mmCIF file of C-alpha atoms in Angstrom:
data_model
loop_
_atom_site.group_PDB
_atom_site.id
_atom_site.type_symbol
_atom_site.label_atom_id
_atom_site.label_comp_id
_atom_site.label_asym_id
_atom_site.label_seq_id
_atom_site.Cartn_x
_atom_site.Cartn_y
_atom_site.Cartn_z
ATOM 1 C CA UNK A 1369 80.446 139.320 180.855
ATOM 2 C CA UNK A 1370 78.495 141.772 178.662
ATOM 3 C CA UNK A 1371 79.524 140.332 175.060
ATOM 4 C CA UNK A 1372 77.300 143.494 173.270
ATOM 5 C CA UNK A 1373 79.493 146.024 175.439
ATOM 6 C CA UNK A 1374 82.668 144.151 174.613
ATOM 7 C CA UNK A 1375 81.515 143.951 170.798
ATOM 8 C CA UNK A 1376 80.770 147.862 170.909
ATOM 9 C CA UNK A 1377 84.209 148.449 172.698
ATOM 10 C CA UNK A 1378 85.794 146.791 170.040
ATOM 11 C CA UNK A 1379 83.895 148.529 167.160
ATOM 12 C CA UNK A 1380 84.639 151.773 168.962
ATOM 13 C CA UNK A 1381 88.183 151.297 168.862
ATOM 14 C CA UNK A 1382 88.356 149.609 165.138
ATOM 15 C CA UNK A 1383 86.386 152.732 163.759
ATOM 16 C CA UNK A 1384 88.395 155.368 165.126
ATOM 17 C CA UNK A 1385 91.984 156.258 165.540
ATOM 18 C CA UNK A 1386 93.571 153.586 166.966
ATOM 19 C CA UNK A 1387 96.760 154.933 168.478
ATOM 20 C CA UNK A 1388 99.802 153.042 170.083
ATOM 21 C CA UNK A 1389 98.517 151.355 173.286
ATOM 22 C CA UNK A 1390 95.057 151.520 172.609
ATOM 23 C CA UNK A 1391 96.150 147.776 172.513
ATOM 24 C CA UNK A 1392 94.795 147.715 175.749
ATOM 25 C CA UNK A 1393 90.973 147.997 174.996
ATOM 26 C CA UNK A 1394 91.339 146.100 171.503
ATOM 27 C CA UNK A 1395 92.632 143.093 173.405
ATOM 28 C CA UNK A 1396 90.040 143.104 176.301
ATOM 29 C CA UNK A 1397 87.196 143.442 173.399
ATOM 30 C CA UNK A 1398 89.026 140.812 171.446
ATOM 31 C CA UNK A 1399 89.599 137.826 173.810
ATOM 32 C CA UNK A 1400 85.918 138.356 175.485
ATOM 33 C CA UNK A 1401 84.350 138.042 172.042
ATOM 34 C CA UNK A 1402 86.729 134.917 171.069
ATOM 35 C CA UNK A 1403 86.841 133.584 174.547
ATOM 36 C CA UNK A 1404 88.604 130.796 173.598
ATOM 37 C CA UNK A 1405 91.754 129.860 175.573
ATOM 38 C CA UNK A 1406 94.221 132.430 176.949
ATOM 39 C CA UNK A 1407 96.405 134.895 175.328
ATOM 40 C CA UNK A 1408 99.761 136.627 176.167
ATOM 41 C CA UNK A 1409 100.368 139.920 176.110
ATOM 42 C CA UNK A 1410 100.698 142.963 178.619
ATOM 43 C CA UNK A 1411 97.553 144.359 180.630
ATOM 44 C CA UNK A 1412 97.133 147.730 181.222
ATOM 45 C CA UNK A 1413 96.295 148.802 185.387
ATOM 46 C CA UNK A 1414 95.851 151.911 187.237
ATOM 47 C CA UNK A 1415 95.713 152.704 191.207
ATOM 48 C CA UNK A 1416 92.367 153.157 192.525
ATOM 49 C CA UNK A 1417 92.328 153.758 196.593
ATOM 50 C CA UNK A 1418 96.089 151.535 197.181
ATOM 51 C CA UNK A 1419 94.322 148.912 194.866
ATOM 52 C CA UNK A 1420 94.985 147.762 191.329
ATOM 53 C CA UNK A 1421 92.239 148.249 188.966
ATOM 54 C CA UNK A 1422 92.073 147.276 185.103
ATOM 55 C CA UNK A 1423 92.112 150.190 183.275
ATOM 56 C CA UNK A 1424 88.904 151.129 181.354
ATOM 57 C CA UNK A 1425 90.889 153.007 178.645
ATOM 58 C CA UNK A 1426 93.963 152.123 177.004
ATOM 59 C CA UNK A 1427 97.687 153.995 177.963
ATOM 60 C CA UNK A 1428 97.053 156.527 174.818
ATOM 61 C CA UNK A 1429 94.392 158.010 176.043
ATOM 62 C CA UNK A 1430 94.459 157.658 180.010
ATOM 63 C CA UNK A 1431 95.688 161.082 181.282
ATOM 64 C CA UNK A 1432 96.952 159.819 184.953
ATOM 65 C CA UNK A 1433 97.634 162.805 187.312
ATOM 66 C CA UNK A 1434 100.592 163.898 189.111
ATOM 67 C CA UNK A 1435 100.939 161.423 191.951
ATOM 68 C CA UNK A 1436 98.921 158.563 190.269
ATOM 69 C CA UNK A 1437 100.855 155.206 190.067
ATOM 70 C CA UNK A 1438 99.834 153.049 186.751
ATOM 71 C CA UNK A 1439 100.841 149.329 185.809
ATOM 72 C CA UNK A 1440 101.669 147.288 183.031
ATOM 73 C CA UNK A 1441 101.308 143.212 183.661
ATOM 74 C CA UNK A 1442 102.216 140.626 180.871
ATOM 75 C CA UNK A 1443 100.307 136.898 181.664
ATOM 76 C CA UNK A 1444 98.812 134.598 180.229
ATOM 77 C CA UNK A 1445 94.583 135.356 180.713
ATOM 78 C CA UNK A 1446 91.215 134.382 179.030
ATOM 79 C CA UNK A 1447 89.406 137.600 179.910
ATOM 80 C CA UNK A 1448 90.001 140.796 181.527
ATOM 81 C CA UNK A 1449 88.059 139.558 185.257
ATOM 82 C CA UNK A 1450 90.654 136.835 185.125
ATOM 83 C CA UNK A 1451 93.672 138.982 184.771
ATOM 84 C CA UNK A 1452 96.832 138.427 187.215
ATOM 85 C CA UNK A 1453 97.999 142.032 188.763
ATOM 86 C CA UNK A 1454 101.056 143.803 188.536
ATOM 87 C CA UNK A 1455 102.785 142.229 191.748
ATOM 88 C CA UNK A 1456 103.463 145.909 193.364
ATOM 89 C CA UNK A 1457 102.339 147.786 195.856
ATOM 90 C CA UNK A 1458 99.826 149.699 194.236
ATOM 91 C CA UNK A 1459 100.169 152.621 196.658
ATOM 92 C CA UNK A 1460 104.009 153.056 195.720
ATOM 93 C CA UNK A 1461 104.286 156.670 194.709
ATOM 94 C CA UNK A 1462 106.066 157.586 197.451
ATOM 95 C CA UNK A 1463 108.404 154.951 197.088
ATOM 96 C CA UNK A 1464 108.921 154.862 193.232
ATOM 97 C CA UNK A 1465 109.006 159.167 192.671
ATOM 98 C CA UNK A 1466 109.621 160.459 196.371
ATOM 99 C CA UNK A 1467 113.117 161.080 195.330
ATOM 100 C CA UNK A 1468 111.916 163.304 192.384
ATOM 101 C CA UNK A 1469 110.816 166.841 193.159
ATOM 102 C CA UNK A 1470 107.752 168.326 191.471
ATOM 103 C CA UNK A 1471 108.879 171.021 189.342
ATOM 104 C CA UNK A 1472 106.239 173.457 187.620
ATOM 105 C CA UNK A 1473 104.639 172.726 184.206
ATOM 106 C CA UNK A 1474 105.440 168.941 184.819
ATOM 107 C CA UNK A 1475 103.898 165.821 186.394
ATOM 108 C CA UNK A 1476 105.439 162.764 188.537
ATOM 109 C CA UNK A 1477 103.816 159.295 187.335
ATOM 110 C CA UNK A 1478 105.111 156.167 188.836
ATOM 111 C CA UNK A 1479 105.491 153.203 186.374
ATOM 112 C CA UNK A 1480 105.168 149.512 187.732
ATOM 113 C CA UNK A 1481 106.561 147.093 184.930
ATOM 114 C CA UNK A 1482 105.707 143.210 185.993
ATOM 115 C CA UNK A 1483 106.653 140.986 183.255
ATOM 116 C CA UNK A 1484 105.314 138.017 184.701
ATOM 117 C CA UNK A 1485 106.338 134.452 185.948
ATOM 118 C CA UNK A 1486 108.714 131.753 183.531
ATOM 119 C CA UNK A 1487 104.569 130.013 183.219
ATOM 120 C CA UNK A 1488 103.857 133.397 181.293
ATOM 121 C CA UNK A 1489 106.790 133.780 178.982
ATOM 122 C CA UNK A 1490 107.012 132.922 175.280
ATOM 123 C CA UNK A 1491 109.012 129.805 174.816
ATOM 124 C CA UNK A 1492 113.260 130.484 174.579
ATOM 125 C CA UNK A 1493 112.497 133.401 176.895
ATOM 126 C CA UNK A 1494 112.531 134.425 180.461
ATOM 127 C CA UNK A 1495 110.732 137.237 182.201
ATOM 128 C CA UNK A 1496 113.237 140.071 183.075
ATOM 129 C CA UNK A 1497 113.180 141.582 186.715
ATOM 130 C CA UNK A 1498 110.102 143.684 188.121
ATOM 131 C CA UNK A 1499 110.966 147.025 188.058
ATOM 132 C CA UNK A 1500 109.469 150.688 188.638
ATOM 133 C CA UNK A 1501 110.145 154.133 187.330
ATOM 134 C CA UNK A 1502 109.390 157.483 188.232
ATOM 135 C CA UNK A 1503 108.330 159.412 184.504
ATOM 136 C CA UNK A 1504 108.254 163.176 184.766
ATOM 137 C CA UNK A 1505 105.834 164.211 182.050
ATOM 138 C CA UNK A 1506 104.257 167.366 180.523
ATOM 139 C CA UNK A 1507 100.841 167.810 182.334
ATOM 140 C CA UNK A 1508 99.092 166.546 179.462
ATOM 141 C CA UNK A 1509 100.987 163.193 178.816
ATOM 142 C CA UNK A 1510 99.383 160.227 178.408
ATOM 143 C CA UNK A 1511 100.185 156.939 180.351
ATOM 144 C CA UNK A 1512 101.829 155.968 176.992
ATOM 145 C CA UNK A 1513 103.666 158.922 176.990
ATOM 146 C CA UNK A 1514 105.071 158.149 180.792
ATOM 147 C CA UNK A 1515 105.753 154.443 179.731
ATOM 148 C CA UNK A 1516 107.849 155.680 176.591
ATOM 149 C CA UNK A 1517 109.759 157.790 179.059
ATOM 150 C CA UNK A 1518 110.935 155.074 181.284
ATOM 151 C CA UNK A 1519 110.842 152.160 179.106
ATOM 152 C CA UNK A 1520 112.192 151.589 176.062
ATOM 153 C CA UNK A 1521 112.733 150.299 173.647
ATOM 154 C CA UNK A 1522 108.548 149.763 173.381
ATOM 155 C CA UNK A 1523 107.449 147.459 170.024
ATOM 156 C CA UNK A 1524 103.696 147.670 168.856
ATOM 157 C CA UNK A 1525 102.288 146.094 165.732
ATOM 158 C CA UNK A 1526 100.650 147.363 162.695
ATOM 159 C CA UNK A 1527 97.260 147.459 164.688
ATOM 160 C CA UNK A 1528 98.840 149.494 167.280
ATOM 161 C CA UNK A 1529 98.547 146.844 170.218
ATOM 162 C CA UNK A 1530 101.617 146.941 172.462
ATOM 163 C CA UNK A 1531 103.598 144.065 171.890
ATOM 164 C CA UNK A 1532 106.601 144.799 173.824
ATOM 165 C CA UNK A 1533 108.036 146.427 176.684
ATOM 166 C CA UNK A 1534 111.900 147.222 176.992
ATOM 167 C CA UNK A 1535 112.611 144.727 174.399
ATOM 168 C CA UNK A 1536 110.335 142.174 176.548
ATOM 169 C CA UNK A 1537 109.078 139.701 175.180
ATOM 170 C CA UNK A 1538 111.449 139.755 171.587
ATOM 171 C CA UNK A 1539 108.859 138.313 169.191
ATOM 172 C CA UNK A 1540 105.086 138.053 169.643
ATOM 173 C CA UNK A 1541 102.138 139.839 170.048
ATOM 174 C CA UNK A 1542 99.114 138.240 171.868
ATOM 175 C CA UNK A 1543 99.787 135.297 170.688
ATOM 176 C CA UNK A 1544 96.767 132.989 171.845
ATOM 177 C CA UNK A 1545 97.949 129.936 173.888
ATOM 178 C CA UNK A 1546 96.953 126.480 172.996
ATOM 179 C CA UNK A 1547 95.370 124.828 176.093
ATOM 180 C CA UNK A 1548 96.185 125.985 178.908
ATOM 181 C CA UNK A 1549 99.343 123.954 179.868
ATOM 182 C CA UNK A 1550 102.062 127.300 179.310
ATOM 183 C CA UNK A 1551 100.298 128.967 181.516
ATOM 184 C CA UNK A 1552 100.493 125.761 184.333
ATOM 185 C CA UNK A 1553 101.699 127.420 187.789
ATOM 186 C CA UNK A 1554 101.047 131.228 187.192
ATOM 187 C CA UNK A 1555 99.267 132.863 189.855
ATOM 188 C CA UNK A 1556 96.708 134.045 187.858
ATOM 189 C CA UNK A 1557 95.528 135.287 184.473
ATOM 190 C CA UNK A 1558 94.871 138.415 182.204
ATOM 191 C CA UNK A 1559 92.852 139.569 179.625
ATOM 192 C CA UNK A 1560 93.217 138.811 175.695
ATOM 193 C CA UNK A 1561 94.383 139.794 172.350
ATOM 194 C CA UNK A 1562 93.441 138.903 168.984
ATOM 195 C CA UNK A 1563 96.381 140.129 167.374
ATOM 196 C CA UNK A 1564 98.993 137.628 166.237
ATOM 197 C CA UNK A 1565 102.738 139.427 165.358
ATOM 198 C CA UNK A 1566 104.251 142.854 164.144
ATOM 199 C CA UNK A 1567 102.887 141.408 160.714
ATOM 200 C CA UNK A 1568 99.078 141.004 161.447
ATOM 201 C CA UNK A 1569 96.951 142.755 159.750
ATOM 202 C CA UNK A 1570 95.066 145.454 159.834
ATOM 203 C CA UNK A 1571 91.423 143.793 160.054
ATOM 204 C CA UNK A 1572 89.001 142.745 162.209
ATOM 205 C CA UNK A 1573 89.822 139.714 164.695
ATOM 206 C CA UNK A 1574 88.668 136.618 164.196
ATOM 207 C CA UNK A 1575 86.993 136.749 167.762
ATOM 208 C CA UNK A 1576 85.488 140.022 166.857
ATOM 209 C CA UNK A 1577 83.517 138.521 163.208
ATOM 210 C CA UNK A 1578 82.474 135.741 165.609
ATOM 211 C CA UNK A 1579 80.733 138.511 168.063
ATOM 212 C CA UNK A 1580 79.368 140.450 164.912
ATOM 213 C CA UNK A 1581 77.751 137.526 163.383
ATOM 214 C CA UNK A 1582 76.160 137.081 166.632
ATOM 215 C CA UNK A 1583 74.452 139.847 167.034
ATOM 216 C CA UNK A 1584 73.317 139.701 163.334
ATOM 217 C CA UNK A 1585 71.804 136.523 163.748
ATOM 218 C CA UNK A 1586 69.961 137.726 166.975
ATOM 219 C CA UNK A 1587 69.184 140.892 164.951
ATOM 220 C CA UNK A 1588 67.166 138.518 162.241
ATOM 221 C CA UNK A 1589 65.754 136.448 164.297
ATOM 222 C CA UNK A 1590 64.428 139.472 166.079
ATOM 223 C CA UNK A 1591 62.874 140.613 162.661
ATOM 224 C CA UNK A 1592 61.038 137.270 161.661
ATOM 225 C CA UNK A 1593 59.745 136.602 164.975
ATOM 226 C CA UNK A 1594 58.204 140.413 164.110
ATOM 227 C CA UNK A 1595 57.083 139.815 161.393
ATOM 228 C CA UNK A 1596 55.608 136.278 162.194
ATOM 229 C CA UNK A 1597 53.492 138.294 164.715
ATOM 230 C CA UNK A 1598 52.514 140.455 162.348
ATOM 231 C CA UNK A 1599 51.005 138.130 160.230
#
């Protein structure tokens, strides 16, 4: 992993706008700096070639074309090279939105929605079917936008991660798992999150102050050794 990237990433997104679904990158940045145990919560995946690929940029600001096919995958993961794939064909567009004609001034996204295995799911809950969705957007939606269209009712938390997809899961928001006994018998494992609930702050993570003191410390030690020379 490239912990000064990650930390950057993270900064990037903390100092700017952070708008709904830019969950995405803050949770990547997050877990890799804390990388600590796994986390729950929904990864973000696009369609490169008929393959899934994790998505470099969260849903807000991801712009997929007409004809693209994007993903959303909730697991259980420690970081985002670990993360378990939406469980559909990623070369579905055909399939999901050949029954929708293309019309001018709008765009044809399909929408894969995996919410996991029972391993993955909050306790007193159980993962809902695997579904997809063709969204007909304006050309300049977002892959937020597309999921909105197809999905609701969507739940993010005051640091606009995405917490929830059609109600799924009720309560929650990348909640870090203890161990890594809940997440016994999934097939694999996604990224991170930081965030804990709808009422979390709006702050820095603690993974994230872990990753900045870090690179301070490097940062002085950098300096005396300088200045050691020096003298």
């Amino acid at each position: 992993m490239a912990p000064l990237l990650t930390l950057g990433a993270a900064l990037a997104v903390l100092g700017g706008a952070a708008g709904p679904a830019q969950a995405t990158s803050v949770q990547a940045a997050s877990a890799q700096a804390a990388a600590s145990g796994g986390y729950r919560y929904w990864s973000f995946w696009e369609s490169d070639g008929g393959e899934w690929t994790y998505a470099t940029q969260g849903p807000a600001t991801a712009r997929p074309a007409d004809g693209d096919v994007i993903g959303f995958r909730f697991s259980v993961s420690e970081d985002s090279q670990d993360s378990a794939k939406p469980r559909h064909a990623a070369d579905s567009f055909d399939a999901v939105c050949g029954r929708t004609p293309a019309e001018d001034g709008d765009k044809r996204i399909a929408v894969v929605i995996d919410p996991g295995t029972p391993a993955d799911a909050p306790d007193g809950e159980q993962p809902p079917a695997r579904r997809t969705a063709c969204a007909r957007t304006g050309t300049d939606a977002t892959a937020a936008d597309a999921l909105a269209s197809v999905a609701k009712p969507l739940r993010y938390n005051s640091t606009a991660l995405l917490c929830a997809i059609s109600g799924y899961p009720k309560t929650g928001c990348g909640d870090q798992v203890s161990g890594r006994e809940d997440a016994a018998g999934s097939a694999a494992s996604p990224t991170a999150v930081t965030s804990t609930d709808d009422d979390s702050g709006g702050g820095p993570s603690a993974g994230l102050l872990v990753g900045l003191a870090a690179v301070l410390a490097l940062g002085a030690a950098g300096v005396w050794q300088a200045r050691r020379r020096r003298g």
